[in-house]
Short mmCIF file of C-alpha atoms in Angstrom, two decimals:
data_model
loop_
_atom_site.label_atom_id
_atom_site.label_comp_id
_atom_site.label_asym_id
_atom_site.label_seq_id
_atom_site.Cartn_x
_atom_site.Cartn_y
_atom_site.Cartn_z
CA MET A 28 0.00 0.00 0.00
CA GLU A 29 2.06 2.89 -1.23
CA THR A 30 0.06 5.80 0.09
CA LEU A 31 -0.12 8.11 3.06
CA ALA A 32 -2.84 9.76 5.16
CA LEU A 33 -5.03 6.76 4.55
CA GLU A 34 -8.08 6.46 6.72
CA LYS A 35 -10.27 3.70 5.35
CA LEU A 36 -9.74 0.51 3.45
CA ASP A 37 -11.62 1.41 0.30
CA SER A 38 -9.70 1.57 -2.94
CA LYS A 39 -10.60 5.16 -3.77
CA LYS A 40 -9.35 6.65 -0.52
CA LEU A 41 -6.69 4.02 0.00
CA ARG A 42 -5.02 4.88 -3.27
CA GLY A 43 -5.97 8.53 -3.59
CA GLY A 44 -3.18 9.06 -6.10
CA TYR A 45 -0.48 9.28 -3.43
CA TYR A 46 1.86 6.73 -4.95
CA THR A 47 5.49 6.60 -3.97
CA PRO A 48 7.39 8.76 -6.47
CA GLN A 49 9.96 6.99 -8.64
CA GLU A 50 12.73 9.19 -7.27
CA ILE A 51 12.10 7.67 -3.84
CA THR A 52 11.68 4.03 -4.90
CA LYS A 53 14.83 4.17 -7.03
CA PHE A 54 16.86 5.88 -4.30
CA ILE A 55 15.88 3.40 -1.59
CA CYS A 56 16.62 0.46 -3.88
CA ARG A 57 20.00 1.95 -4.87
CA TRP A 58 20.87 2.35 -1.21
CA SER A 59 19.65 -1.03 0.03
CA ILE A 60 20.36 -3.47 -2.81
CA ASP A 61 24.06 -3.87 -3.59
CA LYS A 62 24.40 -7.56 -4.43
CA PRO A 63 22.78 -9.54 -7.26
CA THR A 64 21.88 -12.44 -4.97
CA GLN A 65 19.89 -10.61 -2.28
CA ASN A 66 16.26 -11.48 -1.60
CA ILE A 67 13.86 -8.61 -1.12
CA LEU A 68 10.48 -8.15 0.61
CA GLU A 69 7.94 -5.41 -0.09
CA PRO A 70 5.24 -5.87 2.59
CA SER A 71 2.73 -3.34 1.18
CA CYS A 72 3.46 -3.19 -2.51
CA GLY A 73 0.37 -1.43 -3.85
CA ASP A 74 0.39 -1.36 -7.64
CA GLY A 75 4.09 -2.22 -7.75
CA ASN A 76 6.18 0.96 -7.81
CA PHE A 77 8.73 -0.52 -5.42
CA ILE A 78 8.54 -3.94 -7.08
CA GLU A 79 9.49 -2.39 -10.41
CA ALA A 80 12.30 -0.38 -8.81
CA VAL A 81 13.68 -3.55 -7.17
CA ILE A 82 13.68 -5.40 -10.49
CA GLU A 83 15.33 -2.51 -12.30
CA ARG A 84 18.00 -2.35 -9.59
CA PHE A 85 18.78 -6.05 -10.06
CA LEU A 86 19.05 -5.52 -13.81
CA GLU A 87 21.51 -2.65 -13.13
CA LEU A 88 23.57 -5.08 -11.05
CA GLY A 89 23.75 -7.46 -14.01
CA VAL A 90 21.15 -10.05 -13.02
CA PRO A 91 19.82 -11.69 -16.23
CA LYS A 92 16.05 -11.46 -16.68
CA ASN A 93 15.70 -15.23 -16.52
CA GLN A 94 17.31 -15.27 -13.05
CA LEU A 95 15.06 -12.69 -11.39
CA PHE A 96 12.51 -15.19 -10.10
CA GLY A 97 12.62 -15.67 -6.35
CA LEU A 98 14.63 -12.52 -5.63
CA VAL A 99 11.64 -10.35 -4.75
CA GLN A 100 8.41 -10.99 -2.84
CA GLY A 101 5.55 -8.49 -2.70
CA VAL A 102 2.46 -8.54 -0.48
CA GLU A 103 -0.68 -6.50 -1.16
CA LEU A 104 -4.11 -6.56 0.48
CA MET A 105 -6.21 -4.87 -2.21
CA PRO A 106 -6.98 -7.31 -5.07
CA GLN A 107 -6.99 -4.70 -7.84
CA GLU A 108 -3.67 -3.24 -6.74
CA ALA A 109 -2.15 -6.69 -6.30
CA GLN A 110 -3.14 -7.54 -9.88
CA LYS A 111 -1.49 -4.36 -11.17
CA ALA A 112 1.70 -5.27 -9.32
CA LYS A 113 1.55 -8.81 -10.76
CA ASN A 114 1.19 -7.39 -14.26
CA ARG A 115 4.24 -5.19 -13.78
CA ALA A 116 6.29 -8.10 -12.43
CA GLU A 117 5.17 -10.33 -15.31
CA ALA A 118 6.35 -7.69 -17.78
CA PHE A 119 9.88 -8.54 -16.58
CA GLY A 120 9.28 -12.28 -16.92
CA LEU A 121 8.39 -12.99 -13.28
CA ASN A 122 5.42 -15.22 -12.57
CA SER A 123 2.30 -14.30 -10.60
CA ASN A 124 3.66 -15.85 -7.37
CA THR A 125 5.93 -12.83 -7.04
CA ILE A 126 2.96 -10.93 -5.59
CA ILE A 127 0.78 -12.40 -2.85
CA ASN A 128 -2.73 -10.98 -2.48
CA SER A 129 -3.02 -11.03 1.32
CA ASP A 130 -2.79 -8.79 4.31
CA PHE A 131 0.79 -8.57 5.56
CA PHE A 132 0.02 -9.98 9.00
CA THR A 133 -1.64 -13.14 7.63
CA PHE A 134 1.36 -13.48 5.30
CA LEU A 135 3.63 -13.31 8.35
CA ASN A 136 1.62 -15.94 10.22
CA GLU A 137 1.93 -18.32 7.29
CA LEU A 138 5.58 -17.57 6.53
CA ASP A 139 8.23 -20.19 7.31
CA LYS A 140 9.57 -19.16 10.73
CA ASN A 141 13.14 -19.51 9.46
CA ARG A 142 12.56 -17.34 6.39
CA LYS A 143 14.59 -14.13 6.46
CA PHE A 144 15.18 -11.38 3.92
CA ASP A 145 18.28 -9.40 3.03
CA VAL A 146 16.33 -6.23 2.36
CA VAL A 147 12.87 -4.88 3.18
CA VAL A 148 11.63 -1.85 1.25
CA GLY A 149 8.27 -0.12 1.08
CA ASN A 150 5.84 2.61 2.00
CA PRO A 151 3.48 1.18 4.63
CA PRO A 152 -0.09 2.46 4.85
CA PHE A 153 -1.07 5.27 7.18
CA ILE A 154 -4.30 4.17 8.86
CA ARG A 155 -5.46 5.15 12.33
CA TYR A 156 -6.35 2.53 14.94
CA GLN A 157 -10.13 3.01 14.61
CA ASN A 158 -9.98 2.42 10.84
CA PHE A 159 -7.60 -0.52 11.11
CA PRO A 160 -9.81 -3.63 10.44
CA GLU A 161 -10.04 -5.59 13.67
CA GLU A 162 -9.07 -8.91 12.08
CA HIS A 163 -5.77 -7.47 10.87
CA ARG A 164 -5.23 -5.33 13.96
CA LEU A 165 -5.51 -8.29 16.35
CA LYS A 166 -2.92 -10.24 14.37
CA ALA A 167 -0.59 -7.25 14.15
CA PHE A 168 -0.82 -6.40 17.84
CA GLU A 169 -0.40 -10.02 18.91
CA MET A 170 2.82 -10.24 16.89
CA MET A 171 4.07 -6.98 18.38
CA ASN A 172 3.33 -8.28 21.87
CA LYS A 173 5.42 -11.36 21.13
CA ILE A 174 8.49 -9.20 20.53
CA GLY A 175 7.89 -7.20 23.69
CA LEU A 176 6.04 -4.18 22.30
CA LYS A 177 2.78 -2.79 23.66
CA PRO A 178 0.73 -1.03 20.96
CA ASN A 179 -2.34 0.95 22.02
CA LYS A 180 -5.34 2.76 20.56
CA LEU A 181 -3.15 5.56 19.25
CA THR A 182 -0.96 3.18 17.26
CA ASN A 183 -1.07 3.76 13.51
CA ILE A 184 -0.80 0.82 11.14
CA TRP A 185 2.60 1.89 9.80
CA VAL A 186 4.11 1.01 13.20
CA PRO A 187 3.51 -2.78 13.09
CA PHE A 188 4.49 -2.80 9.41
CA LEU A 189 7.81 -1.20 10.33
CA VAL A 190 8.75 -3.19 13.44
CA LEU A 191 7.55 -6.58 12.17
CA SER A 192 9.33 -6.06 8.85
CA SER A 193 12.52 -5.26 10.77
CA ASN A 194 12.21 -8.60 12.53
CA LEU A 195 12.28 -10.40 9.16
CA LEU A 196 15.79 -9.21 8.29
CA ASN A 197 18.79 -11.49 8.36
CA GLU A 198 21.86 -10.54 10.40
CA ASN A 199 23.26 -8.27 7.67
CA GLY A 200 19.89 -6.91 6.58
CA LYS A 201 18.81 -3.44 5.54
CA LEU A 202 15.44 -1.74 5.76
CA GLY A 203 14.43 1.24 3.63
CA MET A 204 10.94 2.66 4.13
CA VAL A 205 8.91 5.81 3.56
CA ILE A 206 7.58 6.68 7.01
CA PRO A 207 5.49 9.62 8.28
CA ALA A 208 7.66 12.22 10.02
CA GLU A 209 5.49 11.47 13.06
CA LEU A 210 8.16 8.90 13.85
CA PHE A 211 10.29 11.80 15.09
CA GLN A 212 7.83 13.29 17.49
CA VAL A 213 4.54 11.60 18.42
CA LYS A 214 4.19 9.81 21.73
CA TYR A 215 2.57 6.71 20.22
CA ALA A 216 5.83 6.17 18.28
CA SER A 217 8.09 6.51 21.34
CA GLU A 218 8.23 2.74 21.83
CA THR A 219 9.05 2.38 18.14
CA ARG A 220 11.93 4.84 18.47
CA ILE A 221 13.34 2.80 21.36
CA PHE A 222 12.92 -0.43 19.36
CA LEU A 223 14.70 0.99 16.31
CA SER A 224 17.53 2.47 18.38
CA LYS A 225 18.23 -0.93 19.94
CA PHE A 226 17.58 -3.10 16.88
CA PHE A 227 19.65 -1.15 14.34
CA PRO A 228 23.16 0.06 15.14
CA ARG A 229 22.98 2.65 12.36
CA ILE A 230 20.01 4.68 11.20
CA THR A 231 20.01 7.26 8.43
CA ILE A 232 16.98 9.49 7.96
CA ILE A 233 16.47 11.49 4.78
CA THR A 234 14.15 14.47 5.22
CA PHE A 235 12.76 16.94 2.71
CA LYS A 236 12.66 20.71 3.05
CA LYS A 237 9.65 20.77 0.74
CA LEU A 238 6.64 18.50 1.14
CA VAL A 239 6.69 15.39 -1.03
CA PHE A 240 2.91 14.89 -0.76
CA LYS A 241 1.68 18.50 -0.88
CA GLU A 242 -1.95 17.55 -1.46
CA ILE A 243 -2.26 16.01 1.99
CA GLN A 244 0.18 18.18 3.96
CA GLN A 245 1.82 14.98 5.20
CA GLU A 246 5.52 15.21 5.92
CA VAL A 247 7.45 12.00 5.27
CA VAL A 248 10.99 10.79 5.82
CA LEU A 249 13.04 8.01 4.30
CA LEU A 250 14.09 5.64 7.06
CA LEU A 251 17.27 3.72 6.18
CA CYS A 252 18.27 1.14 8.80
CA GLU A 253 21.26 -1.22 8.88
CA LYS A 254 22.03 -4.27 10.99
CA ASN A 255 25.42 -5.70 11.93
CA ILE A 256 27.38 -2.46 11.51
CA THR A 257 30.80 -2.42 13.17
CA ASP A 258 31.74 1.24 12.74
CA ASN A 259 30.11 4.66 12.52
CA LYS A 260 27.23 3.54 14.72
CA GLY A 261 24.47 5.99 15.57
CA ILE A 262 21.97 8.17 13.77
CA ARG A 263 22.33 10.77 11.04
CA VAL A 264 19.77 13.08 9.51
CA VAL A 265 20.29 14.24 5.93
CA GLU A 266 18.13 17.03 4.54
CA VAL A 267 17.43 17.49 0.85
CA ASN A 268 15.36 20.21 -0.76
CA THR A 269 13.38 18.29 -3.36
CA LEU A 270 12.85 14.92 -5.00
CA GLU A 271 15.05 16.09 -7.87
CA GLU A 272 17.92 16.60 -5.43
CA LEU A 273 17.32 13.10 -4.03
CA LYS A 274 17.84 11.68 -7.51
CA ASN A 275 21.41 12.99 -7.55
CA LEU A 276 22.26 12.30 -3.91
CA ASP A 277 25.57 10.46 -3.53
CA ILE A 278 24.86 7.38 -1.43
CA ASN A 279 28.55 6.71 -0.77
CA ALA A 280 28.99 10.25 0.51
CA ILE A 281 26.04 9.80 2.86
CA GLN A 282 27.55 6.64 4.31
CA LYS A 283 30.70 8.57 5.20
CA GLU A 284 28.88 11.37 7.03
CA ASP A 285 29.27 11.60 10.78
CA VAL A 286 26.60 10.05 12.96
CA LYS A 287 25.23 11.26 16.29
CA VAL A 288 24.90 9.20 19.43
CA LEU A 289 21.56 7.40 19.29
CA GLU A 290 19.96 7.41 22.72
CA HIS A 291 17.96 4.30 23.66
CA ASN A 292 15.08 6.27 25.15
CA SER A 293 11.67 7.66 24.24
CA GLU A 294 12.87 11.22 23.59
CA LYS A 295 11.65 12.75 20.37
CA TRP A 296 14.05 12.51 17.46
CA THR A 297 13.47 16.09 16.31
CA LYS A 298 16.64 16.97 18.22
CA TYR A 299 18.74 15.04 15.71
CA PHE A 300 18.39 17.93 13.28
CA LEU A 301 20.82 19.69 15.62
CA GLU A 302 24.57 19.33 15.93
CA GLU A 303 25.84 16.77 18.43
CA LYS A 304 27.25 19.50 20.69
CA GLU A 305 23.87 21.26 20.68
CA ILE A 306 22.05 18.04 21.56
CA GLN A 307 24.40 17.29 24.43
CA TYR A 308 24.19 20.84 25.74
CA LEU A 309 20.40 20.83 25.77
CA ARG A 310 20.45 17.53 27.61
CA LYS A 311 22.85 18.99 30.19
CA VAL A 312 20.71 22.09 30.66
CA LYS A 313 17.53 20.05 31.07
CA ALA A 314 19.20 18.19 33.95
CA ASP A 315 20.16 21.46 35.68
CA PRO A 316 18.11 21.61 38.93
CA ARG A 317 17.70 25.38 38.51
CA ILE A 318 15.70 24.81 35.32
CA ARG A 319 12.22 23.66 36.23
CA LEU A 320 9.44 22.59 33.88
CA ALA A 321 6.47 24.77 32.96
CA GLY A 322 4.16 22.13 34.42
CA GLU A 323 5.49 22.91 37.90
CA PHE A 324 4.06 26.40 37.65
CA MET A 325 0.79 25.81 35.84
CA ILE A 326 -1.82 23.25 34.84
CA THR A 327 -2.65 23.25 31.15
CA ASN A 328 -5.94 21.84 29.86
CA VAL A 329 -7.77 21.79 26.55
CA GLY A 330 -10.32 24.46 25.75
CA LEU A 331 -14.06 23.89 25.66
CA VAL A 332 -15.65 21.81 22.90
CA THR A 333 -18.91 23.24 21.55
CA GLY A 334 -19.76 20.35 19.24
CA ILE A 335 -20.86 22.73 16.50
CA ASN A 336 -19.13 26.12 16.38
CA GLU A 337 -21.45 27.30 13.62
CA PHE A 338 -24.28 27.38 16.16
CA PHE A 339 -22.58 28.13 19.47
CA MET A 340 -19.92 30.64 18.39
CA ILE A 341 -21.51 33.93 17.34
CA ASN A 342 -20.47 37.53 16.78
CA GLU A 343 -21.94 40.55 18.52
CA LYS A 344 -24.29 41.29 15.63
CA THR A 345 -25.88 37.82 15.81
CA ALA A 346 -26.15 38.04 19.60
CA LYS A 347 -28.06 41.30 19.29
CA GLU A 348 -30.28 40.08 16.42
CA TRP A 349 -31.48 37.14 18.52
CA ASN A 350 -31.51 39.24 21.70
CA ILE A 351 -29.36 36.64 23.48
CA LYS A 352 -26.24 38.60 24.40
CA GLU A 353 -26.97 38.22 28.12
CA TYR A 354 -26.95 34.45 27.55
CA THR A 355 -23.46 34.32 26.11
CA LYS A 356 -19.95 33.75 27.45
CA LYS A 357 -16.91 35.59 26.13
CA VAL A 358 -14.59 33.20 24.31
CA VAL A 359 -11.40 33.32 22.26
CA SER A 360 -10.87 30.75 19.54
CA ARG A 361 -7.79 31.74 17.51
CA SER A 362 -4.19 32.52 18.36
CA ASN A 363 -4.37 35.78 16.39
CA HIS A 364 -7.03 37.01 18.83
CA PHE A 365 -4.12 37.58 21.24
CA LYS A 366 -1.97 40.56 20.37
CA GLY A 367 0.22 40.67 23.48
CA ILE A 368 0.92 38.59 26.56
CA PHE A 369 -1.94 40.24 28.45
CA PHE A 370 -5.48 39.71 27.18
CA ASN A 371 -7.44 42.74 28.34
CA GLU A 372 -11.06 43.83 28.03
CA SER A 373 -9.96 46.29 25.35
CA ASP A 374 -8.54 43.38 23.33
CA PHE A 375 -11.86 41.57 23.50
CA ILE A 376 -13.72 44.71 22.41
CA ASP A 377 -11.32 45.15 19.47
CA ASN A 378 -12.01 41.55 18.43
CA ALA A 379 -15.77 42.08 18.73
CA GLU A 380 -15.61 45.23 16.62
CA ALA A 381 -13.68 43.25 14.00
CA ASP A 382 -16.77 41.01 13.73
CA ILE A 383 -14.96 38.06 15.30
CA GLU A 384 -17.20 35.32 16.67
CA GLY A 385 -16.19 35.89 20.27
CA TYR A 386 -19.40 34.96 22.07
CA LEU A 387 -20.48 31.47 23.08
CA PHE A 388 -24.23 30.85 23.31
CA PHE A 389 -24.62 29.75 26.93
CA PRO A 390 -28.25 29.52 28.11
CA PRO A 391 -29.27 28.47 31.64
CA ASP A 392 -28.69 24.77 32.31
CA VAL A 393 -32.38 23.91 32.67
CA ASP A 394 -34.95 21.95 30.68
CA PHE A 395 -36.12 23.53 27.45
CA ASN A 396 -39.55 24.50 28.82
CA GLU A 397 -37.94 26.52 31.59
CA LEU A 398 -35.68 28.54 29.29
CA PRO A 399 -36.21 32.22 28.46
CA GLU A 400 -38.17 32.59 25.21
CA VAL A 401 -35.24 34.19 23.37
CA CYS A 402 -33.09 31.14 24.14
CA LYS A 403 -35.86 28.80 22.99
CA ASN A 404 -36.08 30.67 19.70
CA TYR A 405 -32.36 30.35 19.03
CA ILE A 406 -32.34 26.66 20.02
CA ARG A 407 -35.30 25.98 17.70
CA PHE A 408 -33.32 27.65 14.92
CA GLY A 409 -30.38 25.33 15.66
CA GLU A 410 -32.61 22.27 15.61
CA SER A 411 -34.11 23.35 12.28
CA LYS A 412 -30.55 23.17 10.92
CA GLY A 413 -29.97 19.74 12.48
CA PHE A 414 -27.21 21.00 14.75
CA HIS A 415 -28.55 18.99 17.69
CA GLN A 416 -27.91 15.74 15.81
CA GLY A 417 -24.12 16.11 15.78
CA TYR A 418 -22.30 13.52 17.88
CA LYS A 419 -20.95 15.87 20.56
CA CYS A 420 -24.37 17.49 20.96
CA ARG A 421 -26.62 14.45 20.94
CA ILE A 422 -24.72 12.66 23.72
CA ARG A 423 -25.35 15.54 26.14
CA LYS A 424 -28.22 15.63 28.59
CA ARG A 425 -29.15 19.00 27.09
CA TRP A 426 -27.59 19.40 23.68
CA TYR A 427 -27.50 23.19 23.94
CA ILE A 428 -25.31 23.24 27.07
CA THR A 429 -21.57 23.26 26.39
CA PRO A 430 -19.69 21.53 29.24
CA SER A 431 -16.48 22.54 31.00
CA ILE A 432 -16.93 26.29 30.82
CA TYR A 433 -14.74 28.23 33.20
CA THR A 434 -12.59 31.34 33.15
CA PRO A 435 -8.91 30.33 33.15
CA ASP A 436 -6.04 32.32 34.61
CA GLY A 437 -4.38 32.33 31.23
CA PHE A 438 -4.02 30.71 27.85
CA ALA A 439 -1.34 28.73 26.00
CA LEU A 440 -1.22 28.48 22.24
CA ARG A 441 -2.06 25.03 20.93
CA GLN A 442 -0.75 25.84 17.47
CA VAL A 443 2.21 28.13 17.05
CA GLY A 444 3.41 29.98 13.99
CA ASP A 445 6.35 32.16 15.01
CA TYR A 446 6.84 31.32 18.69
CA PRO A 447 4.95 29.99 21.74
CA LYS A 448 3.67 32.19 24.52
CA ILE A 449 1.62 32.20 27.70
CA ILE A 450 -1.14 34.82 27.77
CA ILE A 451 -2.48 36.22 31.05
CA ASN A 452 -6.28 36.43 31.04
CA LYS A 453 -7.47 39.73 32.48
CA THR A 454 -11.06 39.20 31.27
CA GLU A 455 -13.89 36.76 31.99
CA ALA A 456 -13.27 34.95 28.69
CA SER A 457 -12.72 31.24 28.19
CA SER A 458 -11.42 29.52 25.04
CA THR A 459 -12.39 26.83 22.57
CA ASP A 460 -10.24 23.75 22.05
CA THR A 461 -8.01 25.58 19.57
CA ILE A 462 -6.49 27.36 22.59
CA HIS A 463 -5.34 25.65 25.79
CA ARG A 464 -6.53 26.96 29.14
CA VAL A 465 -4.06 27.59 31.95
CA ARG A 466 -4.42 27.62 35.73
CA PHE A 467 -1.42 28.80 37.72
CA ARG A 468 -0.53 26.62 40.67
CA THR A 469 2.14 28.60 42.55
CA ASP A 470 2.45 31.81 44.50
CA ILE A 471 4.63 33.23 41.73
CA SER A 472 2.93 36.06 39.87
CA PRO A 473 1.36 34.88 36.59
CA ASP A 474 2.82 37.99 34.94
CA ILE A 475 6.31 36.83 35.90
CA ILE A 476 5.68 33.38 34.41
CA ALA A 477 4.33 34.80 31.14
CA VAL A 478 7.32 37.12 30.71
CA SER A 479 9.81 34.46 31.84
CA PHE A 480 8.52 32.14 29.10
CA LEU A 481 9.85 34.59 26.49
CA ASN A 482 13.47 33.46 26.65
CA SER A 483 15.77 31.74 24.16
CA LEU A 484 16.24 28.64 26.32
CA SER A 485 12.51 27.88 26.54
CA PHE A 486 12.04 28.72 22.86
CA ALA A 487 14.80 26.29 21.88
CA PHE A 488 13.24 23.48 23.91
CA SER A 489 9.75 24.28 22.60
CA GLU A 490 10.83 23.39 19.07
CA ILE A 491 11.87 19.88 20.10
CA THR A 492 8.99 19.41 22.53
CA GLY A 493 6.11 20.28 20.21
CA ARG A 494 5.19 18.57 16.96
CA SER A 495 5.19 19.84 13.39
CA TYR A 496 3.32 17.94 10.68
CA GLY A 497 4.49 19.76 7.59
CA GLY A 498 2.30 22.86 7.40
CA GLY A 499 4.75 25.15 9.18
CA VAL A 500 2.80 25.04 12.45
CA LEU A 501 4.13 23.78 15.79
CA THR A 502 1.46 21.92 17.76
CA PHE A 503 1.37 21.29 21.52
CA GLU A 504 -0.77 18.98 23.59
CA PRO A 505 -1.41 20.26 27.14
CA THR A 506 1.16 17.84 28.60
CA GLU A 507 3.78 19.05 26.13
CA ILE A 508 3.34 22.65 27.29
CA GLY A 509 4.11 21.39 30.77
CA GLU A 510 7.28 19.64 29.56
CA ILE A 511 8.97 22.83 28.31
CA PRO A 512 11.87 23.87 30.57
CA LEU A 513 11.05 27.25 32.11
CA PRO A 514 13.53 29.31 34.13
CA VAL A 515 11.68 31.97 36.10
CA LEU A 516 12.54 35.60 36.78
CA SER A 517 13.03 36.68 40.37
CA GLU A 518 10.38 38.95 41.85
CA ASN A 519 12.81 41.86 42.05
CA SER A 520 13.47 41.76 38.31
CA ASN A 521 13.96 45.12 36.62
CA ILE A 522 11.98 44.15 33.52
CA ASP A 523 9.06 46.41 32.60
CA PHE A 524 6.26 43.91 31.88
CA ASP A 525 4.08 46.50 30.13
CA LYS A 526 6.98 47.26 27.79
CA ILE A 527 7.30 43.55 27.00
CA ASP A 528 3.58 43.38 26.22
CA LYS A 529 3.90 46.44 23.96
CA LEU A 530 6.87 44.96 22.08
CA ILE A 531 5.00 41.68 21.55
CA ARG A 532 2.05 43.61 20.13
CA GLU A 533 4.49 45.33 17.77
CA ARG A 534 5.87 41.92 16.72
CA ARG A 535 9.36 42.73 18.02
CA ILE A 536 10.11 39.34 19.52
CA GLU A 537 13.90 39.50 19.03
CA GLU A 538 14.03 42.63 21.19
CA VAL A 539 11.93 40.90 23.83
CA LEU A 540 14.30 37.93 23.84
CA ASP A 541 17.29 40.24 24.19
CA ILE A 542 15.73 41.88 27.26
CA VAL A 543 14.58 38.68 28.98
CA ASP A 544 17.73 36.73 28.12
CA ALA A 545 19.93 39.47 29.55
CA GLU A 546 18.02 39.63 32.82
CA LEU A 547 17.02 35.97 33.31
CA LEU A 548 19.62 33.81 31.59
CA ILE A 549 22.75 35.95 31.86
CA LYS A 550 22.33 38.10 34.98
CA GLN A 551 20.22 35.75 37.12
CA LEU A 552 21.28 32.24 36.02
CA LYS A 553 24.84 33.14 34.94
CA PHE A 554 24.73 31.62 31.48
CA SER A 555 27.40 33.08 29.23
CA LYS A 556 26.53 35.16 26.18
CA THR A 557 27.92 32.33 24.03
CA GLN A 558 25.59 29.82 25.68
CA VAL A 559 22.59 32.10 25.28
CA LYS A 560 23.51 32.62 21.64
CA MET A 561 23.47 28.84 21.20
CA PHE A 562 19.93 28.68 22.62
CA ARG A 563 18.84 31.45 20.26
CA ASN A 564 20.47 29.81 17.24
CA ILE A 565 18.86 26.45 18.04
CA TRP A 566 15.46 28.10 18.20
CA LEU A 567 16.00 30.02 14.95
CA LYS A 568 17.37 26.97 13.15
CA MET A 569 14.47 24.73 14.15
CA SER A 570 11.81 27.40 13.76
CA ASN A 571 13.00 28.44 10.31
CA ARG A 572 13.19 24.82 9.20
CA ARG A 573 9.63 24.24 10.36
CA GLN A 574 8.17 27.39 8.84
CA ASN A 575 9.88 26.84 5.50
CA ARG A 576 7.78 23.69 5.11
CA LYS A 577 4.53 25.57 4.58
#
């Protein structure tokens, strides 16, 4: 199955036109196949792009056409795609047994237990747990359990394809796969990262500065893994701009590039875009007892979920037209609703005047018959549109009551463009689930925490703590906000907080960092200017890389 962002096992969506480009199939086969006698497995071969690339690679190595049989084995679940792959193999003189029409996990169950492969190549499917057919999922998870792994309901199908394929390699085997860049950063892949780091002494990851699959905004990497390596052990990340550049990439030169120490832990691999000295320094700083985590100062939770924003989120004009303004709650729903680090009543008014939908319909939590007539009228309107039938609404006792509404102490951006920040809430507003809600848990002034967050050290760590999926945006779950290292200003700091807020509103973040770094990192914590410059450069390097992938 040579496609990505695949949600359901129907041929239209499964294929979707997202075939593995030839530049990738040819490159992986050039890298992995270097002997004419190797035997190759493609566990999700789709219509045969990789199969054809494998055959062409053998022909390059001088294998006669009449000796190709038995060198390559493809597996494909979808009958139509399997037939296409068979046809392509037969065009080179191979018989139909080259391609097996089966799911990979049944194929594994039926495979001779002693059968191993020299090379595994492919582009495994990208299907979420809930769309992973139970019959196949049970087999896959059982096999993963047997090798000591514990998949869960967040596990995507590419994970068992990757780890179980790795287990089929002989002692000198190589694996080359197209894998979602999620491997670097998502928590459900942390166990996979540990497995790979222990199973393969050398891992090379090819990344692209421009999206390979632009239509689906899915960032991918080429994962190149080698067993039984005696020298140059570790991990290396090689960035290329485009597929065209990949075509001309010197494989021998790559193999000579320095590798970084591959840690056998669940840390995200995003850090491997950095230099080894930068990685080691960040690790040292994180262990510094003076540097606490943001979660020690605040509790971060998701925003409220309306179920249907079209009905619940309204602007001031709509609130007045229906005469329901007194039955609304002030809410923010976008990061650009925050101009500074303080969210004031004047900011909310500016948003309202800009016709932003900043009011949440919030009637009394009583039965319909007891509601004010104006609320009944608006609810009847919503029901006429079928809004009450949406899943989130229909499972409520009263569909028109949004749960978990409270006024937080502050906000944290869930999705970040330029840089993360903590916003102090000086209004009665709450937020939707596009913005995280913050409650401060210490006696330290919230203003101090918000300003302290604007330092180069925290910014550097934020880029390797959050997740970026290829659209230029850095995304944080509530727990990830809490994992960002956060040194805190002393209460007798000389920083003018209102000036910081003003500079943020004027989009002068570099000046803000200069001010906070000088006071917090250099004066208070005694970091050198060189060390602070390293933090700043790490942030800029990672941030620019991320934002260039829009």
